[in-house]
């Protein structure tokens, strides 16, 4: 057994049986070894940002890591933006990076690169396998590290000769560190804050955005009158009929200021104290209302769900959560607008859908339109590195082949990782992409004004304009093997969306929605 | 004057008047400031790998740096692969990266990232502007550092508040360090080696791959009988009628072993001692023939051209260089093959063309077919990070609007930075892309065998196969605004190529050339 075979066998034994891959020469023995471990599925991406984003989407849905296969420092560089998003989502990923043979590194060959330097920017777990006989143990450690609560990117660097060498040994799975429980004193303290009679906001994140956490938060809100909010960009949040609908904190500082107006106590559970996404001249970065006190119920790595339930048992023992009732918008008509396209989504969203949401400005009105749709999951852009939607939708569809995946995708962001469409076609994944073509970096038009820059110049505006030439996403998608259509009216969008959901395999609908701003 | 304005004004005063840009919110004041400095041209890329690759291509042709504009760590990550290639090409680039405001970093907002950690992997120059009044001086220092011989990536990190703050001061240009001359003792020593009567190979790189260096190398070869080779992947090499034709060292170790067979002395001038691109089991990484002695005429940063001329004056004072005579292949006919498509290129290459060569395996027969074409420049993949061709062609065309740019582009590599086609269309650049569609990572099929891996498994082969679905690059290009056609015969390729060269603006020709292997 060579090193690569011991690596893949160990991964499979630990439950990691999908490897999103973009290999090069130094990974050829890993690629060959895939045929010796039938349980491991290799999924090819044509760009590393597709590979890492797919691994992120996969784990958010599967609740276990996928592996990646990347080619030295440049491959890691190309994958870094979506690994940044994964880091901010606390997604477990086993990030395998091939390197030159150990004895070859001294020659500074053209692809020699500082893999550790780049990987360490992710603030996760990094190890280099130095000997073939250790690869199995290193792999088991990587899987465990990736799942250490709350989850992280675990990078394993695999030199080519360590991979091709004989003497590989598989290693039994290593249990990850489980989340630490919140102590009863803290729970009691928080319960006292909630029942103090002063205005309280409870902000929660991570796994608490799933049903159990949402139910506890809803009970707390109902019993105490506290405002409760999910974090701005959850890794995965459950929504729809039968689940409590809880608003997320806004992206814009102005929204958060409104949401937290008058609050005297901010309780944090498994997320961060609210801060502005960017800094703006003359505006505060810290969004905790002046004079309010911040209390921490649970750190990000702790058992947030149990902590919320424990608090609910103290302050809301007899209170039921408020569950969302079924409610869909009527199917709208007319030329597409930022308002009516979300109503089409709300009207037609299938049961059990997974939404990979990179609609950005085009999607500001989406939450209200989908609140009463059948139960679904929403994945969000946790780290702000655009180009996440197509890859994450791809990975989510690999994780849940029986669920419809809907990627709501803005045009500017789509171009970063557009080749993910090809992977969807190759793997025949049930992903429907609604490509929101407003022909602009619309969010930057807004931000140009918000930062107080002089927004009047033609050169500045040209850099935020995606027309000239207009992109034709129908052709781009078809060129990558994904059937595509264009919708300019709500009726067309509804008809095309219904058809896409009804047919297996990927589809893209280019929705000509004008900019909101 | 704010910091951004002082930055752009200082760049322009130092001769840096093109900024390839993919901005985000933290760069909005830089974007707005473009309108206050009319001499600066902003060129939008829809992905950072396009931006950094274009800056590389621009400087290889303009012999001066362009600036980039990137968005925090994820933007730098997306640009890293082509910055790696630029580093290996010793290309001067002023790499401007926006960051959060200084006071905002403490909050660890979603896009907070380790920019210095990632940038330092490039082994270039890195500085963070801490105060608005220092931005001009920092920019002048960055321009100088980028041009310090032999050239490097100079990264300037610009926090948002340093950019928007008032009190910016422009700074006069700072002279870069000029290349150090090789001393006469070394020149004499090398001349003695060349005239020793023993078999000698002279390997040179960098600026010596331009006409003056090639002429000196040709004189040395003619007078002494030494074998002379340009480095495997030059940043830019001049070729064609009237210039000495000098072979490059091969990519495959087997080729280099053949080229250096029997050599007793290897002289190195402005390049590295020959090493294998990758390691292969049981094969040497160091390609210097056993028992041969290595002599260094010039280090990479020294004045290589003058050193070669000085040596030529000692050993070949009365010898003229052998200049390439005009010679074009006849226009071939029939279904496209790895042989006949390069003959079409050789037959039709226009005077003064710039070839951005990422043909990879499809282009192995290209050098012979184009040796006697009209004079042209060839840019090569210096660092092995694929996805360089489309962006580098884009930047080269911005640098030389009066020269035809020909991008020979393999299919697998094209997908990494495909949106560069859109930038070509927006800027109406004279780039003709010949997209070599062999529907495979053909080089990896070869490498799978060369590394001695078991290449028989279906899963391994599937990961190197780009069919299923077949990509349609005509549609993809048209979707990005570039007129495109498909050629399956040599006649079609010739007709389409002639038309593309005759019309202004970008064109793409999808050439259905089967794999060489």
PDB file of C-alpha atoms in Angstrom, chain A residues 269-386:
ATOM      1  CA  UNK A 269     -24.768  32.706  21.654  1.00  0.00           C
ATOM      2  CA  UNK A 270     -22.301  31.092  19.289  1.00  0.00           C
ATOM      3  CA  UNK A 271     -21.677  34.183  17.202  1.00  0.00           C
ATOM      4  CA  UNK A 272     -19.840  37.465  17.496  1.00  0.00           C
ATOM      5  CA  UNK A 273     -20.856  40.743  18.984  1.00  0.00           C
ATOM      6  CA  UNK A 274     -22.375  42.700  16.082  1.00  0.00           C
ATOM      7  CA  UNK A 275     -19.929  44.729  13.989  1.00  0.00           C
ATOM      8  CA  UNK A 276     -20.217  46.540  10.712  1.00  0.00           C
ATOM      9  CA  UNK A 277     -19.212  44.423   7.685  1.00  0.00           C
ATOM     10  CA  UNK A 278     -17.008  47.279   6.450  1.00  0.00           C
ATOM     11  CA  UNK A 279     -15.931  50.557   8.035  1.00  0.00           C
ATOM     12  CA  UNK A 280     -17.593  53.753   6.838  1.00  0.00           C
ATOM     13  CA  UNK A 281     -16.253  57.260   7.438  1.00  0.00           C
ATOM     14  CA  UNK A 282     -17.800  58.780  10.538  1.00  0.00           C
ATOM     15  CA  UNK A 283     -19.887  55.709  11.384  1.00  0.00           C
ATOM     16  CA  UNK A 284     -19.247  53.249  14.207  1.00  0.00           C
ATOM     17  CA  UNK A 285     -17.869  49.774  13.538  1.00  0.00           C
ATOM     18  CA  UNK A 286     -19.192  48.357  16.810  1.00  0.00           C
ATOM     19  CA  UNK A 287     -22.957  48.013  16.428  1.00  0.00           C
ATOM     20  CA  UNK A 288     -23.797  47.320  20.073  1.00  0.00           C
ATOM     21  CA  UNK A 289     -26.103  50.190  21.060  1.00  0.00           C
ATOM     22  CA  UNK A 290     -24.423  52.811  23.200  1.00  0.00           C
ATOM     23  CA  UNK A 291     -24.696  51.928  26.874  1.00  0.00           C
ATOM     24  CA  UNK A 292     -25.878  48.375  26.224  1.00  0.00           C
ATOM     25  CA  UNK A 293     -24.141  45.523  27.988  1.00  0.00           C
ATOM     26  CA  UNK A 294     -22.917  42.435  26.134  1.00  0.00           C
ATOM     27  CA  UNK A 295     -23.366  39.019  27.771  1.00  0.00           C
ATOM     28  CA  UNK A 296     -21.926  35.811  26.370  1.00  0.00           C
ATOM     29  CA  UNK A 297     -24.082  32.717  26.706  1.00  0.00           C
ATOM     30  CA  UNK A 298     -21.941  30.489  24.507  1.00  0.00           C
ATOM     31  CA  UNK A 299     -18.695  30.854  22.589  1.00  0.00           C
ATOM     32  CA  UNK A 300     -18.658  29.762  18.972  1.00  0.00           C
ATOM     33  CA  UNK A 301     -17.167  26.338  19.722  1.00  0.00           C
ATOM     34  CA  UNK A 302     -19.495  25.498  22.619  1.00  0.00           C
ATOM     35  CA  UNK A 303     -22.769  23.547  22.548  1.00  0.00           C
ATOM     36  CA  UNK A 304     -24.921  26.489  21.527  1.00  0.00           C
ATOM     37  CA  UNK A 305     -28.129  24.547  20.936  1.00  0.00           C
ATOM     38  CA  UNK A 306     -28.106  22.924  24.359  1.00  0.00           C
ATOM     39  CA  UNK A 307     -27.322  26.273  25.959  1.00  0.00           C
ATOM     40  CA  UNK A 308     -30.352  27.880  24.297  1.00  0.00           C
ATOM     41  CA  UNK A 309     -32.580  24.978  25.302  1.00  0.00           C
ATOM     42  CA  UNK A 310     -31.306  25.163  28.888  1.00  0.00           C
ATOM     43  CA  UNK A 311     -32.098  28.887  28.988  1.00  0.00           C
ATOM     44  CA  UNK A 312     -35.528  28.257  27.479  1.00  0.00           C
ATOM     45  CA  UNK A 313     -36.255  25.667  30.154  1.00  0.00           C
ATOM     46  CA  UNK A 314     -35.577  28.311  32.810  1.00  0.00           C
ATOM     47  CA  UNK A 315     -37.439  31.261  31.276  1.00  0.00           C
ATOM     48  CA  UNK A 316     -39.995  29.596  28.999  1.00  0.00           C
ATOM     49  CA  UNK A 317     -40.688  26.195  30.481  1.00  0.00           C
ATOM     50  CA  UNK A 318     -44.333  26.245  29.508  1.00  0.00           C
ATOM     51  CA  UNK A 319     -44.036  28.227  26.306  1.00  0.00           C
ATOM     52  CA  UNK A 320     -44.306  26.700  22.859  1.00  0.00           C
ATOM     53  CA  UNK A 321     -42.353  28.083  19.930  1.00  0.00           C
ATOM     54  CA  UNK A 322     -44.182  30.095  17.290  1.00  0.00           C
ATOM     55  CA  UNK A 323     -44.085  27.973  14.166  1.00  0.00           C
ATOM     56  CA  UNK A 324     -44.337  29.419  10.685  1.00  0.00           C
ATOM     57  CA  UNK A 325     -47.588  28.691   8.944  1.00  0.00           C
ATOM     58  CA  UNK A 326     -47.738  27.841   5.274  1.00  0.00           C
ATOM     59  CA  UNK A 327     -48.052  30.986   3.170  1.00  0.00           C
ATOM     60  CA  UNK A 328     -46.930  31.519  -0.371  1.00  0.00           C
ATOM     61  CA  UNK A 329     -47.099  34.693  -2.440  1.00  0.00           C
ATOM     62  CA  UNK A 330     -49.395  34.610  -5.456  1.00  0.00           C
ATOM     63  CA  UNK A 331     -47.590  34.146  -8.751  1.00  0.00           C
ATOM     64  CA  UNK A 332     -46.898  37.666 -10.005  1.00  0.00           C
ATOM     65  CA  UNK A 333     -47.037  38.946 -13.554  1.00  0.00           C
ATOM     66  CA  UNK A 334     -45.208  41.486 -15.649  1.00  0.00           C
ATOM     67  CA  UNK A 335     -41.652  42.492 -16.390  1.00  0.00           C
ATOM     68  CA  UNK A 336     -39.197  41.205 -13.813  1.00  0.00           C
ATOM     69  CA  UNK A 337     -38.458  43.508 -10.875  1.00  0.00           C
ATOM     70  CA  UNK A 338     -36.471  43.142  -7.640  1.00  0.00           C
ATOM     71  CA  UNK A 339     -39.848  42.565  -5.952  1.00  0.00           C
ATOM     72  CA  UNK A 340     -41.648  40.139  -8.217  1.00  0.00           C
ATOM     73  CA  UNK A 341     -38.858  37.661  -8.908  1.00  0.00           C
ATOM     74  CA  UNK A 342     -38.645  36.742  -5.210  1.00  0.00           C
ATOM     75  CA  UNK A 343     -42.399  36.170  -5.222  1.00  0.00           C
ATOM     76  CA  UNK A 344     -41.924  33.635  -8.012  1.00  0.00           C
ATOM     77  CA  UNK A 345     -39.355  31.871  -5.846  1.00  0.00           C
ATOM     78  CA  UNK A 346     -41.669  31.961  -2.829  1.00  0.00           C
ATOM     79  CA  UNK A 347     -44.579  30.653  -4.891  1.00  0.00           C
ATOM     80  CA  UNK A 348     -42.718  27.702  -6.391  1.00  0.00           C
ATOM     81  CA  UNK A 349     -40.009  26.659  -3.925  1.00  0.00           C
ATOM     82  CA  UNK A 350     -40.229  22.862  -3.595  1.00  0.00           C
ATOM     83  CA  UNK A 351     -40.394  20.940  -0.336  1.00  0.00           C
ATOM     84  CA  UNK A 352     -36.955  20.254   1.069  1.00  0.00           C
ATOM     85  CA  UNK A 353     -35.137  22.705  -1.162  1.00  0.00           C
ATOM     86  CA  UNK A 354     -31.627  23.929  -0.422  1.00  0.00           C
ATOM     87  CA  UNK A 355     -31.059  27.565  -1.375  1.00  0.00           C
ATOM     88  CA  UNK A 356     -27.468  28.633  -2.011  1.00  0.00           C
ATOM     89  CA  UNK A 357     -27.980  32.368  -1.739  1.00  0.00           C
ATOM     90  CA  UNK A 358     -25.565  34.686  -3.532  1.00  0.00           C
ATOM     91  CA  UNK A 359     -28.290  37.004  -4.814  1.00  0.00           C
ATOM     92  CA  UNK A 360     -26.653  39.932  -2.970  1.00  0.00           C
ATOM     93  CA  UNK A 361     -28.568  43.163  -3.625  1.00  0.00           C
ATOM     94  CA  UNK A 362     -31.053  41.411  -5.894  1.00  0.00           C
ATOM     95  CA  UNK A 363     -32.124  39.220  -2.982  1.00  0.00           C
ATOM     96  CA  UNK A 364     -32.876  41.824  -0.331  1.00  0.00           C
ATOM     97  CA  UNK A 365     -36.588  41.069  -0.534  1.00  0.00           C
ATOM     98  CA  UNK A 366     -36.188  37.297  -0.621  1.00  0.00           C
ATOM     99  CA  UNK A 367     -36.636  36.365   3.076  1.00  0.00           C
ATOM    100  CA  UNK A 368     -40.148  37.756   3.341  1.00  0.00           C
ATOM    101  CA  UNK A 369     -41.269  36.051   0.142  1.00  0.00           C
ATOM    102  CA  UNK A 370     -40.034  32.618   1.204  1.00  0.00           C
ATOM    103  CA  UNK A 371     -40.805  32.620   4.935  1.00  0.00           C
ATOM    104  CA  UNK A 372     -43.964  30.543   4.520  1.00  0.00           C
ATOM    105  CA  UNK A 373     -42.709  28.298   1.756  1.00  0.00           C
ATOM    106  CA  UNK A 374     -42.268  24.591   2.420  1.00  0.00           C
ATOM    107  CA  UNK A 375     -39.442  23.804   4.748  1.00  0.00           C
ATOM    108  CA  UNK A 376     -36.001  24.494   3.277  1.00  0.00           C
ATOM    109  CA  UNK A 377     -32.407  25.328   4.132  1.00  0.00           C
ATOM    110  CA  UNK A 378     -30.632  28.534   3.186  1.00  0.00           C
ATOM    111  CA  UNK A 379     -26.832  28.658   2.842  1.00  0.00           C
ATOM    112  CA  UNK A 380     -25.286  32.136   2.917  1.00  0.00           C
ATOM    113  CA  UNK A 381     -22.085  33.932   1.982  1.00  0.00           C
ATOM    114  CA  UNK A 382     -20.433  33.722   5.401  1.00  0.00           C
ATOM    115  CA  UNK A 383     -17.092  35.322   4.604  1.00  0.00           C
ATOM    116  CA  UNK A 384     -17.908  37.944   2.003  1.00  0.00           C
ATOM    117  CA  UNK A 385     -15.600  36.441  -0.631  1.00  0.00           C
ATOM    118  CA  UNK A 386     -17.794  36.447  -3.720  1.00  0.00           C
TER     119      UNK A 386
END
